[in-house]
């Protein structure tokens, strides 16, 4: 969108025929790679698991220690 107006759009149908989690031993333990329809896919990201299911009892000291 530019100045509130749509300037480009693309649409594509994609099918997943095969999804594989490929794990191989390496220096760090095991790799964790996805292969979709025979093509290795790189996906980068992060995940933070909360210190407690109920956030009220968690203080800043505990959050700093786990982050």
mmCIF file of N, CA, C and O in Angstrom:
data_model
loop_
_atom_site.group_PDB
_atom_site.id
_atom_site.type_symbol
_atom_site.label_atom_id
_atom_site.label_comp_id
_atom_site.label_asym_id
_atom_site.label_seq_id
_atom_site.Cartn_x
_atom_site.Cartn_y
_atom_site.Cartn_z
ATOM 1 N N UNK A 1 0.843 -1.163 0.000
ATOM 2 C CA UNK A 1 0.000 0.000 0.000
ATOM 3 C C UNK A 1 0.896 1.237 0.000
ATOM 4 O O UNK A 1 1.866 1.303 0.725
ATOM 5 N N UNK A 2 0.541 2.166 -0.806
ATOM 6 C CA UNK A 2 1.227 3.442 -0.864
ATOM 7 C C UNK A 2 0.163 4.522 -0.746
ATOM 8 O O UNK A 2 -0.788 4.549 -1.540
ATOM 9 N N UNK A 3 0.307 5.359 0.245
ATOM 10 C CA UNK A 3 -0.662 6.429 0.491
ATOM 11 C C UNK A 3 -2.083 5.877 0.598
ATOM 12 O O UNK A 3 -3.032 6.461 0.094
ATOM 13 N N UNK A 4 -2.195 4.699 1.206
ATOM 14 C CA UNK A 4 -3.507 4.106 1.427
ATOM 15 C C UNK A 4 -4.113 3.406 0.222
ATOM 16 O O UNK A 4 -5.241 2.942 0.272
ATOM 17 N N UNK A 5 -3.365 3.313 -0.898
ATOM 18 C CA UNK A 5 -3.881 2.667 -2.101
ATOM 19 C C UNK A 5 -3.079 1.409 -2.406
ATOM 20 O O UNK A 5 -1.848 1.405 -2.309
ATOM 21 N N UNK A 6 -3.766 0.350 -2.785
ATOM 22 C CA UNK A 6 -3.139 -0.903 -3.164
ATOM 23 C C UNK A 6 -2.385 -0.707 -4.479
ATOM 24 O O UNK A 6 -2.964 -0.252 -5.467
ATOM 25 N N UNK A 7 -1.094 -1.017 -4.514
ATOM 26 C CA UNK A 7 -0.301 -0.823 -5.729
ATOM 27 C C UNK A 7 0.130 -2.136 -6.374
ATOM 28 O O UNK A 7 0.539 -2.148 -7.528
ATOM 29 N N UNK A 8 0.045 -3.246 -5.636
ATOM 30 C CA UNK A 8 0.421 -4.535 -6.203
ATOM 31 C C UNK A 8 -0.229 -5.643 -5.396
ATOM 32 O O UNK A 8 -0.500 -5.480 -4.202
ATOM 33 N N UNK A 9 -0.480 -6.759 -6.063
ATOM 34 C CA UNK A 9 -1.082 -7.894 -5.381
ATOM 35 C C UNK A 9 -0.725 -9.157 -6.139
ATOM 36 O O UNK A 9 -0.634 -9.149 -7.372
ATOM 37 N N UNK A 10 -0.501 -10.257 -5.411
ATOM 38 C CA UNK A 10 -0.222 -11.545 -6.029
ATOM 39 C C UNK A 10 -0.993 -12.618 -5.274
ATOM 40 O O UNK A 10 -1.179 -12.524 -4.067
ATOM 41 N N UNK A 11 -1.434 -13.611 -6.001
ATOM 42 C CA UNK A 11 -2.166 -14.723 -5.399
ATOM 43 C C UNK A 11 -1.671 -16.012 -6.037
ATOM 44 O O UNK A 11 -1.458 -16.070 -7.251
ATOM 45 N N UNK A 12 -1.480 -17.051 -5.197
ATOM 46 C CA UNK A 12 -0.970 -18.310 -5.721
ATOM 47 C C UNK A 12 -1.489 -19.454 -4.862
ATOM 48 O O UNK A 12 -1.502 -19.355 -3.643
ATOM 49 N N UNK A 13 -1.901 -20.524 -5.498
ATOM 50 C CA UNK A 13 -2.289 -21.731 -4.769
ATOM 51 C C UNK A 13 -1.045 -22.581 -4.591
ATOM 52 O O UNK A 13 -0.268 -22.767 -5.523
ATOM 53 N N UNK A 14 -0.868 -23.094 -3.387
ATOM 54 C CA UNK A 14 0.289 -23.930 -3.083
ATOM 55 C C UNK A 14 -0.190 -25.201 -2.400
ATOM 56 O O UNK A 14 -1.035 -25.140 -1.515
ATOM 57 N N UNK A 15 0.346 -26.313 -2.806
ATOM 58 C CA UNK A 15 -0.024 -27.582 -2.181
ATOM 59 C C UNK A 15 1.168 -28.210 -1.484
ATOM 60 O O UNK A 15 2.283 -28.173 -1.990
ATOM 61 N N UNK A 16 0.924 -28.766 -0.323
ATOM 62 C CA UNK A 16 1.957 -29.496 0.405
ATOM 63 C C UNK A 16 1.721 -30.985 0.185
ATOM 64 O O UNK A 16 0.801 -31.568 0.740
ATOM 65 N N UNK A 17 2.545 -31.579 -0.651
ATOM 66 C CA UNK A 17 2.419 -33.013 -0.898
ATOM 67 C C UNK A 17 3.239 -33.802 0.113
ATOM 68 O O UNK A 17 2.856 -34.889 0.512
ATOM 69 N N UNK A 18 4.382 -33.235 0.499
ATOM 70 C CA UNK A 18 5.263 -33.934 1.440
ATOM 71 C C UNK A 18 5.903 -32.920 2.367
ATOM 72 O O UNK A 18 6.430 -31.900 1.924
ATOM 73 N N UNK A 19 5.832 -33.187 3.649
ATOM 74 C CA UNK A 19 6.468 -32.341 4.661
ATOM 75 C C UNK A 19 7.321 -33.241 5.530
ATOM 76 O O UNK A 19 6.828 -34.201 6.117
ATOM 77 N N UNK A 20 8.609 -32.952 5.576
ATOM 78 C CA UNK A 20 9.558 -33.790 6.308
ATOM 79 C C UNK A 20 10.335 -32.940 7.301
ATOM 80 O O UNK A 20 10.763 -31.837 6.982
ATOM 81 N N UNK A 21 10.489 -33.448 8.508
ATOM 82 C CA UNK A 21 11.398 -32.851 9.483
ATOM 83 C C UNK A 21 12.668 -33.671 9.422
ATOM 84 O O UNK A 21 12.678 -34.847 9.782
ATOM 85 N N UNK A 22 13.734 -33.073 8.921
ATOM 86 C CA UNK A 22 15.004 -33.776 8.751
ATOM 87 C C UNK A 22 15.934 -33.415 9.908
ATOM 88 O O UNK A 22 16.296 -32.258 10.084
ATOM 89 N N UNK A 23 16.300 -34.423 10.696
ATOM 90 C CA UNK A 23 17.208 -34.222 11.824
ATOM 91 C C UNK A 23 18.417 -35.124 11.635
ATOM 92 O O UNK A 23 18.282 -36.339 11.503
ATOM 93 N N UNK A 24 19.583 -34.496 11.643
ATOM 94 C CA UNK A 24 20.835 -35.240 11.494
ATOM 95 C C UNK A 24 21.783 -34.830 12.609
ATOM 96 O O UNK A 24 21.787 -33.669 13.035
ATOM 97 N N UNK A 25 22.564 -35.767 13.092
ATOM 98 C CA UNK A 25 23.525 -35.472 14.151
ATOM 99 C C UNK A 25 24.554 -34.459 13.654
ATOM 100 O O UNK A 25 25.014 -34.520 12.528
ATOM 101 N N UNK A 26 24.875 -33.485 14.530
ATOM 102 C CA UNK A 26 25.917 -32.500 14.232
ATOM 103 C C UNK A 26 26.656 -32.160 15.524
ATOM 104 O O UNK A 26 26.419 -32.796 16.552
ATOM 105 N N UNK A 27 27.533 -31.159 15.490
ATOM 106 C CA UNK A 27 28.338 -30.785 16.655
ATOM 107 C C UNK A 27 27.487 -30.289 17.823
ATOM 108 O O UNK A 27 27.885 -30.396 18.980
ATOM 109 N N UNK A 28 26.307 -29.741 17.535
ATOM 110 C CA UNK A 28 25.443 -29.188 18.582
ATOM 111 C C UNK A 28 24.422 -30.196 19.098
ATOM 112 O O UNK A 28 23.667 -29.893 20.008
ATOM 113 N N UNK A 29 24.332 -31.352 18.494
ATOM 114 C CA UNK A 29 23.341 -32.356 18.883
ATOM 115 C C UNK A 29 22.635 -32.892 17.658
ATOM 116 O O UNK A 29 23.082 -33.840 17.042
ATOM 117 N N UNK A 30 21.512 -32.248 17.281
ATOM 118 C CA UNK A 30 20.765 -32.624 16.084
ATOM 119 C C UNK A 30 20.346 -31.376 15.327
ATOM 120 O O UNK A 30 19.972 -30.375 15.924
ATOM 121 N N UNK A 31 20.381 -31.463 14.015
ATOM 122 C CA UNK A 31 19.873 -30.360 13.198
ATOM 123 C C UNK A 31 18.346 -30.415 13.217
ATOM 124 O O UNK A 31 17.740 -31.405 13.648
ATOM 125 N N UNK A 32 17.699 -29.356 12.744
ATOM 126 C CA UNK A 32 16.239 -29.259 12.731
ATOM 127 C C UNK A 32 15.868 -28.526 11.452
ATOM 128 O O UNK A 32 15.847 -27.301 11.412
ATOM 129 N N UNK A 33 15.626 -29.280 10.376
ATOM 130 C CA UNK A 33 15.352 -28.683 9.072
ATOM 131 C C UNK A 33 14.066 -29.237 8.485
ATOM 132 O O UNK A 33 13.796 -30.435 8.585
ATOM 133 N N UNK A 34 13.280 -28.357 7.858
ATOM 134 C CA UNK A 34 12.076 -28.782 7.161
ATOM 135 C C UNK A 34 12.371 -28.927 5.678
ATOM 136 O O UNK A 34 13.101 -28.132 5.096
ATOM 137 N N UNK A 35 11.779 -29.966 5.082
ATOM 138 C CA UNK A 35 11.859 -30.181 3.642
ATOM 139 C C UNK A 35 10.414 -30.279 3.152
ATOM 140 O O UNK A 35 9.649 -31.126 3.609
ATOM 141 N N UNK A 36 10.022 -29.364 2.264
ATOM 142 C CA UNK A 36 8.654 -29.328 1.741
ATOM 143 C C UNK A 36 8.683 -29.675 0.259
ATOM 144 O O UNK A 36 9.372 -29.021 -0.525
ATOM 145 N N UNK A 37 7.941 -30.722 -0.098
ATOM 146 C CA UNK A 37 7.892 -31.202 -1.483
ATOM 147 C C UNK A 37 9.293 -31.430 -2.036
ATOM 148 O O UNK A 37 9.586 -31.133 -3.184
ATOM 149 N N UNK A 38 10.204 -31.935 -1.192
ATOM 150 C CA UNK A 38 11.566 -32.244 -1.614
ATOM 151 C C UNK A 38 12.519 -31.064 -1.629
ATOM 152 O O UNK A 38 13.684 -31.214 -1.991
ATOM 153 N N UNK A 39 12.060 -29.884 -1.221
ATOM 154 C CA UNK A 39 12.891 -28.673 -1.240
ATOM 155 C C UNK A 39 13.194 -28.248 0.202
ATOM 156 O O UNK A 39 12.270 -27.969 0.970
ATOM 157 N N UNK A 40 14.487 -28.202 0.590
ATOM 158 C CA UNK A 40 14.822 -27.727 1.937
ATOM 159 C C UNK A 40 14.382 -26.275 2.110
ATOM 160 O O UNK A 40 14.540 -25.450 1.210
ATOM 161 N N UNK A 41 13.789 -25.957 3.271
ATOM 162 C CA UNK A 41 13.266 -24.620 3.537
ATOM 163 C C UNK A 41 13.967 -24.061 4.762
ATOM 164 O O UNK A 41 14.015 -24.707 5.812
ATOM 165 N N UNK A 42 14.507 -22.859 4.646
ATOM 166 C CA UNK A 42 15.135 -22.181 5.772
ATOM 167 C C UNK A 42 14.089 -21.303 6.445
ATOM 168 O O UNK A 42 13.417 -20.505 5.802
ATOM 169 N N UNK A 43 13.929 -21.478 7.745
ATOM 170 C CA UNK A 43 12.995 -20.660 8.512
ATOM 171 C C UNK A 43 13.700 -20.216 9.786
ATOM 172 O O UNK A 43 14.201 -21.037 10.545
ATOM 173 N N UNK A 44 13.757 -18.928 10.002
ATOM 174 C CA UNK A 44 14.438 -18.390 11.171
ATOM 175 C C UNK A 44 13.393 -17.775 12.095
ATOM 176 O O UNK A 44 12.434 -17.163 11.642
ATOM 177 N N UNK A 45 13.599 -17.944 13.381
ATOM 178 C CA UNK A 45 12.654 -17.367 14.325
ATOM 179 C C UNK A 45 13.100 -17.622 15.748
ATOM 180 O O UNK A 45 14.150 -18.189 15.999
ATOM 181 N N UNK A 46 12.294 -17.186 16.659
ATOM 182 C CA UNK A 46 12.583 -17.368 18.078
ATOM 183 C C UNK A 46 11.285 -17.644 18.808
ATOM 184 O O UNK A 46 10.206 -17.283 18.351
ATOM 185 N N UNK A 47 11.414 -18.272 19.939
ATOM 186 C CA UNK A 47 10.246 -18.593 20.737
ATOM 187 C C UNK A 47 10.613 -18.380 22.203
ATOM 188 O O UNK A 47 11.632 -18.875 22.672
ATOM 189 N N UNK A 48 9.788 -17.633 22.908
ATOM 190 C CA UNK A 48 9.999 -17.425 24.339
ATOM 191 C C UNK A 48 8.861 -18.092 25.077
ATOM 192 O O UNK A 48 7.694 -17.805 24.822
ATOM 193 N N UNK A 49 9.208 -19.006 25.963
ATOM 194 C CA UNK A 49 8.205 -19.702 26.755
ATOM 195 C C UNK A 49 8.056 -18.954 28.068
ATOM 196 O O UNK A 49 9.030 -18.763 28.790
ATOM 197 N N UNK A 50 6.844 -18.503 28.406
ATOM 198 C CA UNK A 50 6.648 -17.753 29.652
ATOM 199 C C UNK A 50 7.130 -18.534 30.874
ATOM 200 O O UNK A 50 7.049 -19.760 30.914
ATOM 201 N N UNK A 51 7.643 -17.814 31.872
ATOM 202 C CA UNK A 51 8.171 -18.438 33.084
ATOM 203 C C UNK A 51 7.071 -19.069 33.920
ATOM 204 O O UNK A 51 7.319 -19.963 34.725
ATOM 205 N N UNK A 52 5.826 -18.637 33.757
ATOM 206 C CA UNK A 52 4.716 -19.142 34.556
ATOM 207 C C UNK A 52 3.436 -19.001 33.744
ATOM 208 O O UNK A 52 3.287 -18.057 32.974
ATOM 209 N N UNK A 53 2.521 -19.932 33.899
ATOM 210 C CA UNK A 53 1.237 -19.852 33.193
ATOM 211 C C UNK A 53 0.424 -18.646 33.647
ATOM 212 O O UNK A 53 -0.398 -18.123 32.906
ATOM 213 N N UNK A 54 0.654 -18.233 34.875
ATOM 214 C CA UNK A 54 -0.030 -17.075 35.440
ATOM 215 C C UNK A 54 1.028 -15.985 35.631
ATOM 216 O O UNK A 54 1.834 -16.050 36.557
ATOM 217 N N UNK A 55 1.097 -14.974 34.761
ATOM 218 C CA UNK A 55 2.195 -14.010 34.765
ATOM 219 C C UNK A 55 2.320 -13.148 36.016
ATOM 220 O O UNK A 55 3.385 -12.622 36.283
ATOM 221 N N UNK A 56 1.278 -12.995 36.816
ATOM 222 C CA UNK A 56 1.367 -12.133 37.996
ATOM 223 C C UNK A 56 2.493 -12.505 38.961
ATOM 224 O O UNK A 56 3.186 -11.631 39.459
ATOM 225 N N UNK A 57 2.713 -13.809 39.266
ATOM 226 C CA UNK A 57 3.750 -14.126 40.249
ATOM 227 C C UNK A 57 5.186 -13.947 39.731
ATOM 228 O O UNK A 57 6.130 -14.038 40.499
ATOM 229 N N UNK A 58 5.378 -13.685 38.442
ATOM 230 C CA UNK A 58 6.718 -13.553 37.878
ATOM 231 C C UNK A 58 7.175 -12.101 37.990
ATOM 232 O O UNK A 58 6.500 -11.195 37.531
ATOM 233 N N UNK A 59 8.341 -11.899 38.592
ATOM 234 C CA UNK A 59 8.853 -10.538 38.710
ATOM 235 C C UNK A 59 9.962 -10.293 37.663
ATOM 236 O O UNK A 59 10.398 -11.206 36.968
ATOM 237 N N UNK A 60 10.407 -9.066 37.548
ATOM 238 C CA UNK A 60 11.390 -8.680 36.528
ATOM 239 C C UNK A 60 12.694 -9.453 36.694
ATOM 240 O O UNK A 60 13.350 -9.793 35.715
ATOM 241 N N UNK A 61 13.083 -9.756 37.914
ATOM 242 C CA UNK A 61 14.330 -10.506 38.170
ATOM 243 C C UNK A 61 14.266 -11.882 37.505
ATOM 244 O O UNK A 61 15.212 -12.332 36.862
ATOM 245 N N UNK A 62 13.116 -12.578 37.622
ATOM 246 C CA UNK A 62 12.966 -13.893 37.011
ATOM 247 C C UNK A 62 12.970 -13.798 35.485
ATOM 248 O O UNK A 62 13.580 -14.631 34.821
ATOM 249 N N UNK A 63 12.347 -12.787 34.944
ATOM 250 C CA UNK A 63 12.332 -12.618 33.491
ATOM 251 C C UNK A 63 13.734 -12.333 32.975
ATOM 252 O O UNK A 63 14.174 -12.918 31.980
ATOM 253 N N UNK A 64 14.494 -11.487 33.645
ATOM 254 C CA UNK A 64 15.861 -11.167 33.226
ATOM 255 C C UNK A 64 16.752 -12.398 33.276
ATOM 256 O O UNK A 64 17.636 -12.569 32.449
ATOM 257 N N UNK A 65 16.526 -13.272 34.238
ATOM 258 C CA UNK A 65 17.342 -14.461 34.406
ATOM 259 C C UNK A 65 17.080 -15.468 33.284
ATOM 260 O O UNK A 65 17.977 -16.193 32.879
ATOM 261 N N UNK A 66 15.861 -15.522 32.740
ATOM 262 C CA UNK A 66 15.535 -16.507 31.710
ATOM 263 C C UNK A 66 15.720 -15.987 30.295
ATOM 264 O O UNK A 66 15.790 -16.763 29.360
ATOM 265 N N UNK A 67 15.799 -14.682 30.115
ATOM 266 C CA UNK A 67 15.894 -14.133 28.760
ATOM 267 C C UNK A 67 17.305 -14.117 28.254
ATOM 268 O O UNK A 67 18.259 -14.158 28.901
#
